[in-house]
Short mmCIF file of C-alpha atoms in Angstrom, two decimals:
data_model
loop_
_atom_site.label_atom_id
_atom_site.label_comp_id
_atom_site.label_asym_id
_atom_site.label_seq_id
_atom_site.Cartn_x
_atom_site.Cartn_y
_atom_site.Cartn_z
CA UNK A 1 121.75 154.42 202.88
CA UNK A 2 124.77 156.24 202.34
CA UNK A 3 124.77 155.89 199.04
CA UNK A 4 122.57 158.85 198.67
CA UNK A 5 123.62 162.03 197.93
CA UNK A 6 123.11 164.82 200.31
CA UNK A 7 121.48 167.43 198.46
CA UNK A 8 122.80 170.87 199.52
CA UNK A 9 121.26 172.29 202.12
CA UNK A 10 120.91 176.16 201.25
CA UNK A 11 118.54 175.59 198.18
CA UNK A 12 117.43 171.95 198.85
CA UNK A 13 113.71 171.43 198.78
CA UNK A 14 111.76 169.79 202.04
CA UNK A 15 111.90 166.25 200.39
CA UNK A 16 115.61 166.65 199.54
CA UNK A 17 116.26 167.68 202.90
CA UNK A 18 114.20 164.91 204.20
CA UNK A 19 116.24 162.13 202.13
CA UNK A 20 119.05 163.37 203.21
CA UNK A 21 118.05 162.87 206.96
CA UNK A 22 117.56 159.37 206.48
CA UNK A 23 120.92 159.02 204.42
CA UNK A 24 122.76 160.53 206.80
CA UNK A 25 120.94 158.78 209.98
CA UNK A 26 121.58 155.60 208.07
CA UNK A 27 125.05 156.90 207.73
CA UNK A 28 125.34 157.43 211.14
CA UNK A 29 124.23 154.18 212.09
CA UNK A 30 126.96 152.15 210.13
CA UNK A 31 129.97 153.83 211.50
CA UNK A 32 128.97 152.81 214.75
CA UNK A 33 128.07 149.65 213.63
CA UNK A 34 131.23 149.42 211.71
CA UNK A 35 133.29 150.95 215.19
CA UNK A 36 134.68 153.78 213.34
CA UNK A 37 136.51 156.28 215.22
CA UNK A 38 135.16 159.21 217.27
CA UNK A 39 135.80 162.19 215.10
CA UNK A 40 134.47 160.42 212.47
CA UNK A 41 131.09 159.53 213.81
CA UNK A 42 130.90 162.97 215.45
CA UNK A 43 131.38 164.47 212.48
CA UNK A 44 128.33 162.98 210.95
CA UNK A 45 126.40 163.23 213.54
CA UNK A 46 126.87 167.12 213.80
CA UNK A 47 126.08 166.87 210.17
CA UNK A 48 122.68 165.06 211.29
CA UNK A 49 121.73 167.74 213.37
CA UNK A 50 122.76 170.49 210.97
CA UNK A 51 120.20 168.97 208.43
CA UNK A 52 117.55 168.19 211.30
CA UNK A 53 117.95 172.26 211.78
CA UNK A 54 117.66 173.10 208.19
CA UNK A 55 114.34 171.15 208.22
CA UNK A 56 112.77 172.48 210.82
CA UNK A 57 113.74 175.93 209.56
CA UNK A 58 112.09 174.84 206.07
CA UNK A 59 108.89 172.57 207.04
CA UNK A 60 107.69 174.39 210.07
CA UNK A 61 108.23 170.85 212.54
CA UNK A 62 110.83 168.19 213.01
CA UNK A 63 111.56 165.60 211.37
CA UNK A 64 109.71 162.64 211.57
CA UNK A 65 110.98 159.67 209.98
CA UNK A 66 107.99 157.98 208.91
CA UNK A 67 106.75 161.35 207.42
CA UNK A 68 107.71 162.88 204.14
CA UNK A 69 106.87 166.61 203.72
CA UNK A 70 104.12 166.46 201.35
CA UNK A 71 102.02 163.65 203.38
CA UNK A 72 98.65 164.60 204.59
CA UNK A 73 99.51 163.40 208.12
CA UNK A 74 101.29 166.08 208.21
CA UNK A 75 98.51 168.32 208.60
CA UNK A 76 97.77 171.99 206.58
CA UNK A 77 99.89 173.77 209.18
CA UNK A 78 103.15 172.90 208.35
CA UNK A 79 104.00 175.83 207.05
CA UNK A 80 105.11 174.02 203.63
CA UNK A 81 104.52 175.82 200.46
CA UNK A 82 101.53 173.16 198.84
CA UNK A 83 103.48 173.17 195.99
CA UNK A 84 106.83 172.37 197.27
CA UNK A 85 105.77 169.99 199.26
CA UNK A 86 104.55 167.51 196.45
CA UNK A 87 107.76 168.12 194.58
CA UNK A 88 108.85 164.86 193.20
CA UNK A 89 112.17 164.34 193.92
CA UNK A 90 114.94 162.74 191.29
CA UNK A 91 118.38 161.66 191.45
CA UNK A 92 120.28 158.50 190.46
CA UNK A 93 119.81 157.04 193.86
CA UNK A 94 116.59 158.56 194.54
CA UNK A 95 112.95 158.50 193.51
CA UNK A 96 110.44 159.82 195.43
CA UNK A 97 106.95 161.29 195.07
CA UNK A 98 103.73 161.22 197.24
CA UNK A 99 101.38 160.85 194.05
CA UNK A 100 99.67 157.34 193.41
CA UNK A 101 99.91 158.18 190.07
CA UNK A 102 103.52 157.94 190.11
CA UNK A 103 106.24 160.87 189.12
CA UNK A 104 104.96 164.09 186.76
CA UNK A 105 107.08 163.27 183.67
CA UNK A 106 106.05 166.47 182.36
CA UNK A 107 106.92 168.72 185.27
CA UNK A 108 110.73 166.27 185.18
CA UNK A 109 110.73 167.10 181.27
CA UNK A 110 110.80 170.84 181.99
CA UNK A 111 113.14 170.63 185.17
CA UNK A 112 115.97 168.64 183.45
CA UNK A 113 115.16 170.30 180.18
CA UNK A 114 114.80 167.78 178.29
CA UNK A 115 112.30 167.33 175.03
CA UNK A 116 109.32 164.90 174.83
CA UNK A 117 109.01 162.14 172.27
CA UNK A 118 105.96 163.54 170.56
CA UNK A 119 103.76 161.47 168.23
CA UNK A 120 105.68 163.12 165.09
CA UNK A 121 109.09 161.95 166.48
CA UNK A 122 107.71 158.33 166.95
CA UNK A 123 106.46 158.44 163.82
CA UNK A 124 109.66 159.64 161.86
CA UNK A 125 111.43 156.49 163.86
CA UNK A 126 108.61 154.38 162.25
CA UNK A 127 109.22 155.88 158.43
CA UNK A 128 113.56 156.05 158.94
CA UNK A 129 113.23 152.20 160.40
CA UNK A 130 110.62 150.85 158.44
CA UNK A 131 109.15 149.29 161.75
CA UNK A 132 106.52 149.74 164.06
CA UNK A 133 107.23 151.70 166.72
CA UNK A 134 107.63 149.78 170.04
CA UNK A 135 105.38 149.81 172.97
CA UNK A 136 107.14 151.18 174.90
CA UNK A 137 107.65 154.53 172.45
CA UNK A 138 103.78 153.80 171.36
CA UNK A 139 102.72 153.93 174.85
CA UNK A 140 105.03 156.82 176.21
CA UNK A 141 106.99 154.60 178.93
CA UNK A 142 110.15 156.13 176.55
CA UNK A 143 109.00 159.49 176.83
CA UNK A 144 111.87 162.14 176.65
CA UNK A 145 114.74 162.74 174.59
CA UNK A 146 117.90 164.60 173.81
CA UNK A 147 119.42 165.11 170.07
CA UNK A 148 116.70 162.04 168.58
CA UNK A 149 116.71 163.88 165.87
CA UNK A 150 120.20 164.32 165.15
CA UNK A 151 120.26 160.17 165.74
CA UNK A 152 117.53 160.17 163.06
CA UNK A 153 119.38 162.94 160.82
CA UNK A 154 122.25 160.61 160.40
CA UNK A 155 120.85 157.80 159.98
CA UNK A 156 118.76 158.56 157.04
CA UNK A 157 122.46 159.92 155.70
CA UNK A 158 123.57 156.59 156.09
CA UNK A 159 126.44 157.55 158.90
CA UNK A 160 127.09 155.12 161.98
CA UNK A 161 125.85 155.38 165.65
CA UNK A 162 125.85 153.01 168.29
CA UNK A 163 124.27 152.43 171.25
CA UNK A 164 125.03 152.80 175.13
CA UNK A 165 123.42 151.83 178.17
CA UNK A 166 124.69 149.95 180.68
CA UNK A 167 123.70 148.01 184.67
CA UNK A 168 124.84 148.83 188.39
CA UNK A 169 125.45 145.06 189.62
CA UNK A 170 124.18 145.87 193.50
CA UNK A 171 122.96 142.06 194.07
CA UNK A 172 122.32 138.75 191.92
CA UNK A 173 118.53 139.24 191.97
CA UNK A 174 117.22 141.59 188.88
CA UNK A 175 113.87 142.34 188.75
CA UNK A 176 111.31 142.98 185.84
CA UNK A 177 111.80 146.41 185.98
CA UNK A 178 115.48 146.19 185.61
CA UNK A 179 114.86 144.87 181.91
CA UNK A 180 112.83 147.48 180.75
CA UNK A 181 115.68 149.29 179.34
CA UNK A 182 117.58 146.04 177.86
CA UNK A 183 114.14 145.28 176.31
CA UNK A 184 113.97 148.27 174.35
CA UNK A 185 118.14 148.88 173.98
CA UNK A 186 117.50 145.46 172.09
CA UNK A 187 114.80 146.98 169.76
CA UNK A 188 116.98 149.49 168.73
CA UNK A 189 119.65 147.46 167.89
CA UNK A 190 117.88 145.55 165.88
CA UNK A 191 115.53 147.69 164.15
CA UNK A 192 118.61 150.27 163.49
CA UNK A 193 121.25 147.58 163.58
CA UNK A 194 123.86 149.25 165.15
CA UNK A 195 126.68 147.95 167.69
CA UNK A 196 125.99 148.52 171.33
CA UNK A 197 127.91 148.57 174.21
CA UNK A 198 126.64 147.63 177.85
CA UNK A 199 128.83 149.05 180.97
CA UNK A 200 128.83 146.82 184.20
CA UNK A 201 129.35 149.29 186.72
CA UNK A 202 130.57 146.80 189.35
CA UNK A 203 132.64 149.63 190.56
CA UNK A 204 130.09 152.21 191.51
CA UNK A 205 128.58 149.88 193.12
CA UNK A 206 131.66 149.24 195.12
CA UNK A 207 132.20 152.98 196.30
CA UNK A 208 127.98 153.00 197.08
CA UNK A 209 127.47 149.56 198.69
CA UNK A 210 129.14 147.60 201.33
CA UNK A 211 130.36 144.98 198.87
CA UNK A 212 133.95 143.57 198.35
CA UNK A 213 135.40 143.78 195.09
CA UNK A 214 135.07 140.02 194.10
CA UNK A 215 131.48 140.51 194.89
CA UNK A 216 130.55 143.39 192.58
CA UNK A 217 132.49 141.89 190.07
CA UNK A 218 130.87 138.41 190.54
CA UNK A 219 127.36 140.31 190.63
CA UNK A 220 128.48 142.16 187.18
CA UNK A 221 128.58 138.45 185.40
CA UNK A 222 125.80 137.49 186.68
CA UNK A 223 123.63 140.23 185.78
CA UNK A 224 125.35 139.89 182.44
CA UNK A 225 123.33 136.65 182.05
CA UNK A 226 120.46 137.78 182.56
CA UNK A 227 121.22 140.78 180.17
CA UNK A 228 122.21 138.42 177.33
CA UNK A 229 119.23 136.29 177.86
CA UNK A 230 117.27 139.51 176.29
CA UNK A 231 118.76 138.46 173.29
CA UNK A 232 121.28 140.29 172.20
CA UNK A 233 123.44 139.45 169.34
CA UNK A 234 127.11 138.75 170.25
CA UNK A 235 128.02 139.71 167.00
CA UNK A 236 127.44 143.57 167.51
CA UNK A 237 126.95 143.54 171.36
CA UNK A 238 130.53 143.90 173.91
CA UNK A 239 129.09 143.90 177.47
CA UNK A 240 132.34 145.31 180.32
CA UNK A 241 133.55 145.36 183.77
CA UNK A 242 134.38 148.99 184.59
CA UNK A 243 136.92 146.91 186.86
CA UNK A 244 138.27 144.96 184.05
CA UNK A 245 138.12 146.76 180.86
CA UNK A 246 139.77 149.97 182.38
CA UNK A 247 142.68 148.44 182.85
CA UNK A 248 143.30 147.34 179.49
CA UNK A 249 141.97 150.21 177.51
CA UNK A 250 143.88 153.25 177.77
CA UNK A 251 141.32 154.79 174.81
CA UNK A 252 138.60 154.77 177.92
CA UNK A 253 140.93 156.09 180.80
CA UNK A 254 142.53 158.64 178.55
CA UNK A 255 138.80 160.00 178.05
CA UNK A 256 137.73 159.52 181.68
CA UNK A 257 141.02 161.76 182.53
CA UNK A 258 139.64 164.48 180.30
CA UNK A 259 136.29 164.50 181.31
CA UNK A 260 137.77 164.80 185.19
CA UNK A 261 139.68 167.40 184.26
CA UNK A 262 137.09 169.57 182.79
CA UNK A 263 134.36 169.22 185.35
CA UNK A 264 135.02 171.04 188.74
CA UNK A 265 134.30 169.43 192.07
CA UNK A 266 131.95 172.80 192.53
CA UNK A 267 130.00 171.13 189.44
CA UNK A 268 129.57 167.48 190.76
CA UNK A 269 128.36 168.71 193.88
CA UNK A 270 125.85 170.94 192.25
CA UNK A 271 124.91 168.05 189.89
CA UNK A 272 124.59 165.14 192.05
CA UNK A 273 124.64 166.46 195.60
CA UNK A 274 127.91 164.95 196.97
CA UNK A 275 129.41 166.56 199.86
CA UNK A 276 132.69 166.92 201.81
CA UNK A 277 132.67 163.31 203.68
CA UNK A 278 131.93 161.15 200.62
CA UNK A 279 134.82 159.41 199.27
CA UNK A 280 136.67 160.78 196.25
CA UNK A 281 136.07 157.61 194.12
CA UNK A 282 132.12 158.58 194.76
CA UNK A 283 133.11 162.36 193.14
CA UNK A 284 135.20 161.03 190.42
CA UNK A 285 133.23 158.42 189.34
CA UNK A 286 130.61 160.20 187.23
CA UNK A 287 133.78 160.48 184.80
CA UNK A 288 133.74 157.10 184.25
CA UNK A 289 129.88 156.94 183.48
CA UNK A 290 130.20 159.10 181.04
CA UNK A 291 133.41 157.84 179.02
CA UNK A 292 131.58 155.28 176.93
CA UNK A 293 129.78 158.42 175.26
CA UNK A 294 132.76 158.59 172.98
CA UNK A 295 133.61 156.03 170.60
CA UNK A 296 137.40 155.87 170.82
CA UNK A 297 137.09 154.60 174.29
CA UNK A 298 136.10 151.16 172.59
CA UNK A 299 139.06 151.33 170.02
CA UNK A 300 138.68 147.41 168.91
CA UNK A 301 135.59 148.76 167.55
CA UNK A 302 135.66 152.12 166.38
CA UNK A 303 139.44 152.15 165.55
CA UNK A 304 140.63 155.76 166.49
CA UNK A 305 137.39 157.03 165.45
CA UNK A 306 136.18 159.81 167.72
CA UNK A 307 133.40 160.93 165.93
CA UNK A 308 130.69 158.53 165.91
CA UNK A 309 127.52 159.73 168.03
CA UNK A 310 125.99 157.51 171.03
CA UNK A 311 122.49 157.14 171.70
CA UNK A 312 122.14 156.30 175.40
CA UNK A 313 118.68 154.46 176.45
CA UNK A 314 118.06 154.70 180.39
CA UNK A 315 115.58 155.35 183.17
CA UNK A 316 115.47 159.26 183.23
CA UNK A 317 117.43 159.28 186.95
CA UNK A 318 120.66 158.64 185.27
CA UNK A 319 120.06 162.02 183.47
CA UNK A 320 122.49 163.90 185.36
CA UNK A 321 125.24 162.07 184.51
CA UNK A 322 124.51 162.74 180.93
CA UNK A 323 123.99 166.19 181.01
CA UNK A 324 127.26 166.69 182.96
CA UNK A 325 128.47 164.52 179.64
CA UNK A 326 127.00 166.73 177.21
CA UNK A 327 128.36 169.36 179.07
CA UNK A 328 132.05 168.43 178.65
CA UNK A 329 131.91 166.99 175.34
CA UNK A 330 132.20 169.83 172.83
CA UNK A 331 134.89 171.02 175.53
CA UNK A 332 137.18 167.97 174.49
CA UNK A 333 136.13 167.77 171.15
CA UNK A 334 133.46 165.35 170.61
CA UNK A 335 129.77 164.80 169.26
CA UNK A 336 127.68 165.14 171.97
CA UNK A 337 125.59 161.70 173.38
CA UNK A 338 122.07 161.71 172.53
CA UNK A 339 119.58 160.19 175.22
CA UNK A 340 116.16 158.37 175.49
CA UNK A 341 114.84 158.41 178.51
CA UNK A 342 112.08 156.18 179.91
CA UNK A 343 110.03 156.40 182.93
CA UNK A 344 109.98 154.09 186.14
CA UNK A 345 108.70 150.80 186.67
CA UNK A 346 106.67 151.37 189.65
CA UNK A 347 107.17 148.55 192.75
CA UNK A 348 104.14 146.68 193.23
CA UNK A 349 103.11 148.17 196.12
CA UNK A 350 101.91 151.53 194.17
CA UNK A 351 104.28 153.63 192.16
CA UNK A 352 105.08 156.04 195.13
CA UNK A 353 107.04 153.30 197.09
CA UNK A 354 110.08 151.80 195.72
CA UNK A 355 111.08 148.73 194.35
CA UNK A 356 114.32 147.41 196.71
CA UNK A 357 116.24 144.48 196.20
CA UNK A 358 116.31 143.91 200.07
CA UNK A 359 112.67 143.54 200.03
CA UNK A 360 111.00 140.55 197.79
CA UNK A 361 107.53 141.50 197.39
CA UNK A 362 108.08 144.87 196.11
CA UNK A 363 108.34 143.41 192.60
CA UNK A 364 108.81 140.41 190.06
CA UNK A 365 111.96 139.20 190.12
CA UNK A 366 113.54 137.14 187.24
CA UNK A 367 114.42 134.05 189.28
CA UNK A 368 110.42 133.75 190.88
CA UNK A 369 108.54 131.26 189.70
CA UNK A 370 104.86 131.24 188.16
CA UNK A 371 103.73 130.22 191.42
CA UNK A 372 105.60 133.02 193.56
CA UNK A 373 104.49 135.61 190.70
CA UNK A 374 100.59 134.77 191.14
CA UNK A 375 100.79 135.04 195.05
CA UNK A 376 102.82 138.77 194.64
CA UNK A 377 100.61 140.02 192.09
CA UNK A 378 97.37 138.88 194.12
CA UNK A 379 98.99 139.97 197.14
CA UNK A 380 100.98 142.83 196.54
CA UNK A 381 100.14 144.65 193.84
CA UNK A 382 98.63 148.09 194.35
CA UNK A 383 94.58 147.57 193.66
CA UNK A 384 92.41 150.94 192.06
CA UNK A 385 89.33 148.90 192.46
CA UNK A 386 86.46 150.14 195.25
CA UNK A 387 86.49 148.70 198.35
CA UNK A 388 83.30 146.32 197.72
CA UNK A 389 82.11 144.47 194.20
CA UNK A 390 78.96 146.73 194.93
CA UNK A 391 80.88 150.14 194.56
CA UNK A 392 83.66 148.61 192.09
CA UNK A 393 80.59 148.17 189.49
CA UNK A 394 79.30 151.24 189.97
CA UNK A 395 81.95 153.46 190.11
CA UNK A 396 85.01 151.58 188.48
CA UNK A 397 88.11 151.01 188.79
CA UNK A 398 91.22 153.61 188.56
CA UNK A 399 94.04 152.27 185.95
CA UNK A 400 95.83 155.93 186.93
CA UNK A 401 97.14 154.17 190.29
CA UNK A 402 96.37 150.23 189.53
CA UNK A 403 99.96 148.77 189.30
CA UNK A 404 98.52 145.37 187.55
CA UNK A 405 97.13 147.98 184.69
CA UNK A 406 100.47 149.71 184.80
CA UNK A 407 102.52 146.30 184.18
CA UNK A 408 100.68 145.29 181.62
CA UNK A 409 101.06 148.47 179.58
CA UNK A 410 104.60 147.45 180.11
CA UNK A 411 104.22 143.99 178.67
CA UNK A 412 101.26 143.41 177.19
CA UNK A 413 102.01 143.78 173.25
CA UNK A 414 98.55 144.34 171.91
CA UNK A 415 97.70 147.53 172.15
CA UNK A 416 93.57 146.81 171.57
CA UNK A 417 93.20 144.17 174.54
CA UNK A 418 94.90 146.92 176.44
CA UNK A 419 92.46 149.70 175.69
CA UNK A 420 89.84 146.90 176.34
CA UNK A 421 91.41 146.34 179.32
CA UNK A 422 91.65 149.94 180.47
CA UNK A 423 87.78 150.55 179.59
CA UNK A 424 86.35 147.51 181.15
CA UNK A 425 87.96 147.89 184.51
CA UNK A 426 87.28 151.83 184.50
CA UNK A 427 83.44 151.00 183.97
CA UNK A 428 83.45 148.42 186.66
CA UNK A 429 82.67 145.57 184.31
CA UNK A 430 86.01 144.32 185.25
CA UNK A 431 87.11 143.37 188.84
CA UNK A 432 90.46 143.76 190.09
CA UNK A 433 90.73 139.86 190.43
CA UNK A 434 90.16 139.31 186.70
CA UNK A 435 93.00 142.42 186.35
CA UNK A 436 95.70 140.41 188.22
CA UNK A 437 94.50 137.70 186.21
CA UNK A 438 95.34 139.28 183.39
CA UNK A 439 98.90 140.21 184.61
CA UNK A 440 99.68 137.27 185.71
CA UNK A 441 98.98 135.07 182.66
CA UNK A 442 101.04 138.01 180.80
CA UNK A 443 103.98 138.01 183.24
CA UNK A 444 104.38 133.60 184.21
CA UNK A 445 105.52 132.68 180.47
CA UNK A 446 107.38 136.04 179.97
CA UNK A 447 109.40 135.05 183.07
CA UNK A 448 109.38 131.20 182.26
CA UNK A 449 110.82 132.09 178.91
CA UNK A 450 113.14 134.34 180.43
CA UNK A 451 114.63 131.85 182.68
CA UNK A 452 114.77 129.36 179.76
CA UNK A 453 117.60 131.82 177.77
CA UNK A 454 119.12 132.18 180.57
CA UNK A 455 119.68 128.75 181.49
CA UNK A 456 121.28 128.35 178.06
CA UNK A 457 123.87 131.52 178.85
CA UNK A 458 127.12 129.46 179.33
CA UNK A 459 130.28 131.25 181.81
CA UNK A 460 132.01 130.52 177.72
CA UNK A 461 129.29 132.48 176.18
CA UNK A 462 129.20 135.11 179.13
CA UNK A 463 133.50 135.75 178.36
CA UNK A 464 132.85 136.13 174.82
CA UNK A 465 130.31 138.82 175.33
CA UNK A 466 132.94 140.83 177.95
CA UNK A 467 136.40 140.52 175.59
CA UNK A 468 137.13 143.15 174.06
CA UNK A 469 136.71 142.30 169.97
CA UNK A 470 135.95 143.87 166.77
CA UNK A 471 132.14 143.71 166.33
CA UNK A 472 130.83 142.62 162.91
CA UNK A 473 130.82 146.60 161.73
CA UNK A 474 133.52 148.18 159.78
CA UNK A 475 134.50 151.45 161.38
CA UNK A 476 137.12 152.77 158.57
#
């Protein structure tokens, strides 16, 4: 996929190197495909070999597409650096690491810098809201944070906030993993109730994917469907097309013109790894990510305001984007967004692969019915039982790298049954059978009920959520 950065090659790590190989093979592959001309194809493909040579220079042996660095079958000899070599590896196009277990969230909290919701911050959003906490914050699935505190600070003063987060339309399928921010981004509108804004970046997925613009905008509605069927409240919710609401708002374009001006292309490189053959709507579009930080890009709702802080909600690889934002904002004179990051939804074939769109049984997708969902999740999903019933009694199961255990502390509300759950299959007194069980009389109504909104979500209702309005807040 070319839609993944190329990290740089000087200082990248082995698996950075590595992704890049494929990106740039698969790179290589479409412009022949695609007939492009000779100097262009060359060009990339000296750029293959250039990172083929950096490899080998870093790992000790070629390339081998099948074989991360980090992999046992690559044997002890490969000169990699043990440590190195089981680097996760983060980006927004990119997750990758060879542990069952999934990504280190604490090693990620230390490399992006970020802080770690600690049982005294989930407890002060318990006393400021008067709620209990979600599961997600009670379980640690939302488990970093920038500025939460400041959030918290004014809110207890009784001054606004609102929320951001937002949805890169890539296909009409979204899966259950896709929601887990929406789930939570609706929590905290309610429990805080506070306006929130949703951006449909239709075109980022444009510059990334080889869609026409009629199709990533037709993908942005639909997703917007399934968005609203999470229940947000039209009243204080305005969902937007990057590729319609920047050409009516000149609040948002005049802020994604600052931000471009005050980040170098030195910086987005650096940041997210682009290099000298991707596009220029690729390098400038991290600009337009991070305008709806600000609150007088949505002027129908904040007036002129330009003070009023964001809180953003998202998967942790859209960090960089947010850190270049924080970066710029006190440059052009405003508050600073504050983030809550949450960890990955891991694909059902074990949290090291990843979930694609292109490939059905790597998760639970919205439109599958109870049927499909009970053949995935006794097909699919990643087991930690033993190999026999013998062993599995004796020696239990392993809920560290069992992806039925790790859905249901996703969606499974009651946090007792869980524990149950947890102890019982660890003991062997529960079999991986009666674990999918579980799961899957958890997951068929969720998704039933799901489908049930969504039905109801009218193209009428869909319009009124994407035109630009005041929201039921009064912004003096």
């Amino acid at each position: 996929m070319a839609d993944m950065p190329n990290g740089e090659q000087g200082c990248a790590s082995p698996l950075e190197l590595f992704n890049s190989i494929a990106a740039q093979g698969e790179l290589v592959r479409s412009l022949k495909a695609g007939k492009a001309s000779k100097d262009e194809i060359d060009s990339a493909v000296k750029m293959l070999l250039s990172l083929k040579m950096s490899y080998k220079a870093a790992v000790g042996e070629d390339y081998k597409a099948d074989c991360p660095p980090g992999n046992p079958a690559l044997g002890s000899n490969s000169g990699l650096d043990a440590a190195e070599a089981e680097e996760d590896f983060v980006d927004p196009w990119t997750v990758q690491t060879s542990s069952a277990k999934g990504i280190d969230y604490d090693k990620l909290i230390v490399r992006f810098g970020s802080s770690k919701i600690d049982k005294e911050l989930v407890n002060r959003i318990e006393r400021a809201t008067g709620q209990k906490p979600h599961r997600f914050l009670r379980r640690g699935i939302f488990f970093s944070h920038r500025d939460m505190n400041q959030i918290l600070d004014a809110y207890e003063n009784k001054k606004p906030f609102y929320l951001y987060t937002g949805r890169g339309p890539s296909s009409e399928a979204m899966h259950v993993g896709h929601l887990i921010p929406f789930i939570f981004t609706k929590w905290l509108q309610d429990v805080f109730n506070v306006p929130l804004v949703i951006q449909m970046t239709d075109d980022e997925k444009y510059l990334w994917k080889d869609l026409t613009l009629d199709q990533a905008y037709g993908y942005a509605v639909e997703n917007a469907k399934d968005i609203i069927a999470c229940g947000f409240d039209i009243n204080k919710t305005f969902i937007f097309s990057d590729l319609d609401y920047m050409g009516m708002s000149p609040g948002f374009y005049k802020n994604v013109v600052k931000i471009q001006k005050h980040v170098t292309f030195n910086q987005v490189k650096g940041i997210f790894g682009f290099t000298d053959s991707d596009s220029i709507g690729k390098i400038s579009f991290p600009a337009i990510q991070a305008a709806p930080s600000f609150s007088n890009s949505f002027p129908q709702i904040f007036r002129d305001r330009a003070d009023i802080q964001c809180l953003i909600p998202c998967a942790i690889d859209q960090d960089p984007y947010f850190r270049m934002t924080r970066d710029v904002a006190p440059r052009i004179g405003y508050p600073k967004p504050a983030l809550l990051h949450s960890t990955f939804f891991p694909a059902l074939q074990g949290a090291q692969t990843k979930m694609s769109a292109s490939d059905p049984n790597s998760s639970i997708f919205l439109t599958d019915t109870a049927k499909q969902i009970k053949t995935k999740v006794n097909k699919h999903a990643f087991s930690g039982g033993r190999d026999t019933v013998e062993e599995h009694r004796q020696f239990g199961g392993n809920c560290d790298v069992d992806v039925s255990f790790m859905y249901l502390t996703f969606f499974l509300e009651d946090d007792d049954k869980l524990e149950q759950i947890r102890k019982d299959y660890t003991s062997g007194d529960m079999l991986t059978g009666e674990l999918k069980k579980t799961l899957i009389e958890v997951l068929q109504p969720l998704i039933a009920e799901h489908q049930a909104r969504r039905k109801e979500v009218t193209d009428e209702i869909v319009k009124e959520f994407m035109t630009p309005r005041k929201l039921s807040y009064d912004f003096q």
